[in-house]
Every structure is written in structure tokens, then in C-alpha cells.
């Protein structure tokens, strides 16, 4: 019921099936992401951690970002430092030099569970200077930052026969070189804001 409440339409059994299939085909370092919300699932972090450890997964906790509907849910935001302090009362957490993928998570080893836990804190501890992410939305918009709605459209370039592959490649490189340096503490105007996280795949 809670999974459906958070995702609005999700079926948790499909998530379990996806995890099992990923394990079956041999994926390594499978990450289980959880956006932590005060009063919703912040009391289940320990359960999520136990589940991840017992299934060979890596739990990654993510701060709720004020994007889309979450702009009106600021009361649900909880800094991950609060969760970390709580976990440290029960477990021994050691900073890990391990980097799982190329994402922004800071990983800790949990000695008692022989597993890793990752913290992604874009609100309380911005990592913009190390961000290497870009996204192209389903309708072709280029987004260099989750906090900003993309305005440049690759779809228009791709559909215009006047643009060669070389011209599109040059435009892509130019966009990459102009990547924003900061999410500006999520203070974009309404017209600049990303309208919904699920529309760009997170």
C-alpha cells in the first residue's frame, strides 16, 4: 500500500520480480534506490537496509528534491545526515573508498551487515561540481540539470534534414561544454522548473 502511495501506480511485486531477474541474469552491484520522506518511509530505513543486505543489493538513500509535485511537499524533506546519525547508533559505519558506478553517492561500509549503503544528498550537501549527468527527455529535450526544465530540443534537429550528423555532434559537444555549474538551491522560476521527475526518468 505504501509503495503504491509513493509511486502513485506502482506494484511492489513487479519491483521484486525485477530485482530477482537482474540477479538471475548476472548483474553485479544492483542498487536499490529509496527517496526518504519524513513520516512516510523514514521509519523503514533499517528494514530496507536489512532487505538489501540479505539480497545482495546496495541500498542508496536519496533526499527528496523540490522538483515537480515535491515542491509542495517540503514538510516531507529530511536531511540524510539525520538518518545517518540514527544508523550510527545501531551500526558501525566506515567511509568506503568504493565507487559503485559513476554516480554521486557517498558510500559507507556497515560492518555488522557486511554491506554498503550510499547517501545521495543533493539538497543538504550539493555535489554540482562533480555532477556528470545529462538527460534527454522522451520528447527530445536536453536537460543538463534535474532542477531545470530542458528547453533545447534534439528532436527538432533530428527531424530537420538540413542538419547533418556532424552538425548535431558539434551542437551536442557545445551543450555539454555549457553544462550548468549549480542547481541554484532549487530556486528556479516556475517556467524554468522541471515539471515532474517521472517525466524524465529520475
Coordinates of C-alpha atoms in Angstrom, one line a residue:
X1 CA 0.0 0.0 0.0
X2 CA 2.8 2.4 0.8
X3 CA 4.7 1.6 -2.3
X4 CA 1.6 2.4 -4.3
X5 CA 1.1 5.6 -2.4
X6 CA 4.6 6.8 -3.1
X7 CA 4.7 5.8 -6.7
X8 CA 1.0 6.5 -7.4
X9 CA 0.6 3.5 -9.6
X10 CA 3.4 1.0 -8.9
X11 CA 3.1 -2.6 -8.0
X12 CA 5.8 -3.7 -5.5
X13 CA 5.6 -7.3 -6.7
X14 CA 6.9 -6.1 -10.1
X15 CA 9.8 -4.4 -8.3
X16 CA 10.6 -7.7 -6.5
X17 CA 10.4 -9.6 -9.8
X18 CA 12.8 -7.0 -11.4
X19 CA 15.3 -7.5 -8.7
X20 CA 15.2 -11.3 -9.0
X21 CA 15.6 -11.1 -12.8
X22 CA 18.5 -8.7 -12.5
X23 CA 20.2 -11.2 -10.1
X24 CA 19.3 -14.1 -12.4
X25 CA 21.0 -12.7 -15.5
X26 CA 24.1 -11.8 -13.5
X27 CA 24.0 -8.1 -12.9
X28 CA 26.6 -7.1 -10.3
X29 CA 26.3 -4.3 -7.7
X30 CA 22.5 -3.9 -8.0
X31 CA 21.4 -0.6 -6.4
X32 CA 18.2 -0.2 -4.5
X33 CA 17.3 3.5 -4.5
X34 CA 14.9 5.0 -1.9
X35 CA 13.9 8.6 -1.7
X36 CA 13.4 9.2 2.1
X37 CA 10.3 11.1 3.1
X38 CA 9.5 12.2 6.7
X39 CA 6.5 10.4 8.1
X40 CA 6.2 8.3 5.0
X41 CA 9.1 5.9 4.9
X42 CA 11.9 7.3 7.1
X43 CA 10.9 4.8 9.8
X44 CA 11.6 1.9 7.3
X45 CA 15.3 2.6 6.5
X46 CA 16.5 -0.1 8.8
X47 CA 14.1 -2.6 7.2
X48 CA 15.2 -1.5 3.7
X49 CA 18.8 -1.9 4.7
X50 CA 18.2 -5.5 6.1
X51 CA 16.4 -6.4 2.9
X52 CA 19.2 -5.0 0.7
X53 CA 21.9 -6.8 2.7
X54 CA 20.1 -10.1 2.7
X55 CA 19.5 -10.0 -1.1
X56 CA 23.0 -8.8 -2.1
X57 CA 21.8 -5.3 -3.0
X58 CA 23.3 -1.9 -2.3
X59 CA 20.8 0.5 -0.6
X60 CA 21.1 4.1 -1.7
X61 CA 19.2 6.7 0.2
X62 CA 18.2 9.9 -1.7
X63 CA 17.0 13.2 -0.3
X64 CA 13.6 14.4 -1.5
X65 CA 14.3 17.2 -4.1
X66 CA 11.8 20.1 -4.5
X67 CA 11.0 19.1 -8.1
X68 CA 7.5 18.8 -9.6
X69 CA 4.9 17.8 -7.1
X70 CA 7.6 17.6 -4.4
X71 CA 7.7 21.4 -4.5
X72 CA 4.6 21.3 -2.4
X73 CA 5.9 18.6 -0.1
X74 CA 8.7 20.4 1.7
X75 CA 7.3 19.1 5.0
X76 CA 8.4 15.6 3.9
X77 CA 12.0 16.6 3.4
X78 CA 14.5 15.0 5.7
X79 CA 18.3 15.6 5.5
X80 CA 20.1 12.3 5.2
X81 CA 22.5 13.4 8.0
X82 CA 19.6 12.7 10.4
X83 CA 19.2 9.2 9.0
X84 CA 22.9 8.6 9.1
X85 CA 23.2 9.6 12.8
X86 CA 20.3 7.3 13.6
X87 CA 22.0 4.4 11.8
X88 CA 25.3 5.1 13.6
X89 CA 23.6 4.4 16.9
X90 CA 22.9 0.8 15.8
X91 CA 25.7 0.0 13.3
X92 CA 29.3 0.8 12.7
X93 CA 29.6 2.9 9.6
X94 CA 33.0 3.4 7.9
X95 CA 33.7 5.6 4.9
X96 CA 34.3 3.4 1.9
X97 CA 36.6 4.2 -0.9
X98 CA 34.4 2.1 -3.1
X99 CA 32.7 3.8 -6.0
X100 CA 29.8 1.9 -7.4
X101 CA 29.2 3.3 -10.9
X102 CA 29.8 7.0 -11.6
X103 CA 27.0 8.5 -9.6
X104 CA 27.1 11.0 -6.7
X105 CA 26.5 8.6 -3.8
X106 CA 28.9 8.7 -0.8
X107 CA 29.3 5.1 0.3
X108 CA 29.8 3.7 3.8
X109 CA 30.6 0.1 4.9
X110 CA 28.3 -1.3 7.5
X111 CA 30.5 -3.8 9.4
X112 CA 27.7 -5.7 11.1
X113 CA 25.8 -6.4 7.8
X114 CA 28.9 -6.7 5.5
X115 CA 27.3 -4.4 3.0
X116 CA 27.5 -0.9 1.6
X117 CA 25.0 2.0 2.0
X118 CA 25.0 5.1 -0.2
X119 CA 23.9 8.6 0.6
X120 CA 22.8 11.0 -2.1
X121 CA 22.2 14.4 -0.6
X122 CA 21.6 17.0 -3.4
X123 CA 19.8 19.4 -1.1
X124 CA 21.8 19.4 2.1
X125 CA 25.2 18.7 0.5
X126 CA 25.1 19.7 -3.2
X127 CA 27.5 17.9 -5.4
X128 CA 27.0 20.0 -8.6
X129 CA 30.7 20.5 -9.2
X130 CA 31.1 16.7 -9.5
X131 CA 27.9 16.1 -11.4
X132 CA 28.5 14.3 -14.8
X133 CA 24.8 13.7 -15.7
X134 CA 22.8 14.8 -18.7
X135 CA 19.4 13.6 -19.8
X136 CA 17.3 13.7 -22.9
X137 CA 13.6 13.6 -22.2
X138 CA 11.2 11.3 -24.0
X139 CA 10.2 14.3 -26.3
X140 CA 13.8 15.1 -27.1
X141 CA 14.6 17.9 -24.7
X142 CA 18.2 18.2 -23.4
X143 CA 18.5 18.6 -19.6
X144 CA 21.8 19.2 -18.0
X145 CA 20.3 19.5 -14.5
X146 CA 17.3 17.9 -12.9
X147 CA 16.3 21.3 -11.4
X148 CA 15.8 22.9 -14.8
X149 CA 13.3 22.1 -17.5
X150 CA 15.2 21.5 -20.7
X151 CA 14.5 24.0 -23.5
X152 CA 16.8 22.8 -26.2
X153 CA 15.2 20.2 -28.4
X154 CA 17.2 17.5 -30.1
X155 CA 14.0 16.3 -31.8
X156 CA 13.9 19.4 -33.9
X157 CA 17.5 18.8 -35.1
X158 CA 17.0 15.2 -35.8
X159 CA 13.8 15.8 -37.8
X160 CA 15.4 18.5 -39.9
X161 CA 17.2 17.0 -42.9
X162 CA 19.3 20.2 -43.2
X163 CA 21.3 19.1 -40.1
X164 CA 24.0 16.5 -40.7
X165 CA 25.3 14.1 -38.1
X166 CA 28.4 16.2 -37.9
X167 CA 26.4 19.4 -37.1
X168 CA 24.4 17.5 -34.5
X169 CA 27.6 16.2 -32.9
X170 CA 29.0 19.8 -32.8
X171 CA 25.8 21.0 -31.1
X172 CA 26.0 18.2 -28.6
X173 CA 29.5 19.0 -27.7
X174 CA 28.6 22.7 -27.3
X175 CA 25.7 21.8 -25.0
X176 CA 28.0 19.6 -22.9
X177 CA 30.6 22.3 -22.5
X178 CA 27.9 24.7 -21.4
X179 CA 26.6 22.4 -18.6
X180 CA 25.3 24.4 -15.6
X181 CA 27.6 24.6 -12.6
X182 CA 24.8 24.6 -10.0
X183 CA 21.2 23.7 -9.3
X184 CA 21.0 27.1 -7.6
X185 CA 19.5 25.6 -4.5
X186 CA 16.3 24.7 -6.5
X187 CA 15.2 28.3 -6.7
X188 CA 14.2 28.3 -10.3
X189 CA 11.2 30.3 -11.6
X190 CA 8.1 28.3 -12.5
X191 CA 8.9 28.5 -16.2
X192 CA 12.4 27.1 -15.5
X193 CA 11.5 24.3 -13.1
X194 CA 11.3 20.7 -14.1
X195 CA 7.6 19.9 -14.1
X196 CA 7.9 16.3 -13.0
X197 CA 10.7 13.9 -12.1
X198 CA 8.9 10.8 -13.6
X199 CA 8.7 12.5 -17.0
X200 CA 12.4 12.3 -17.4
X201 CA 13.1 9.1 -15.6
X202 CA 14.6 10.4 -12.4

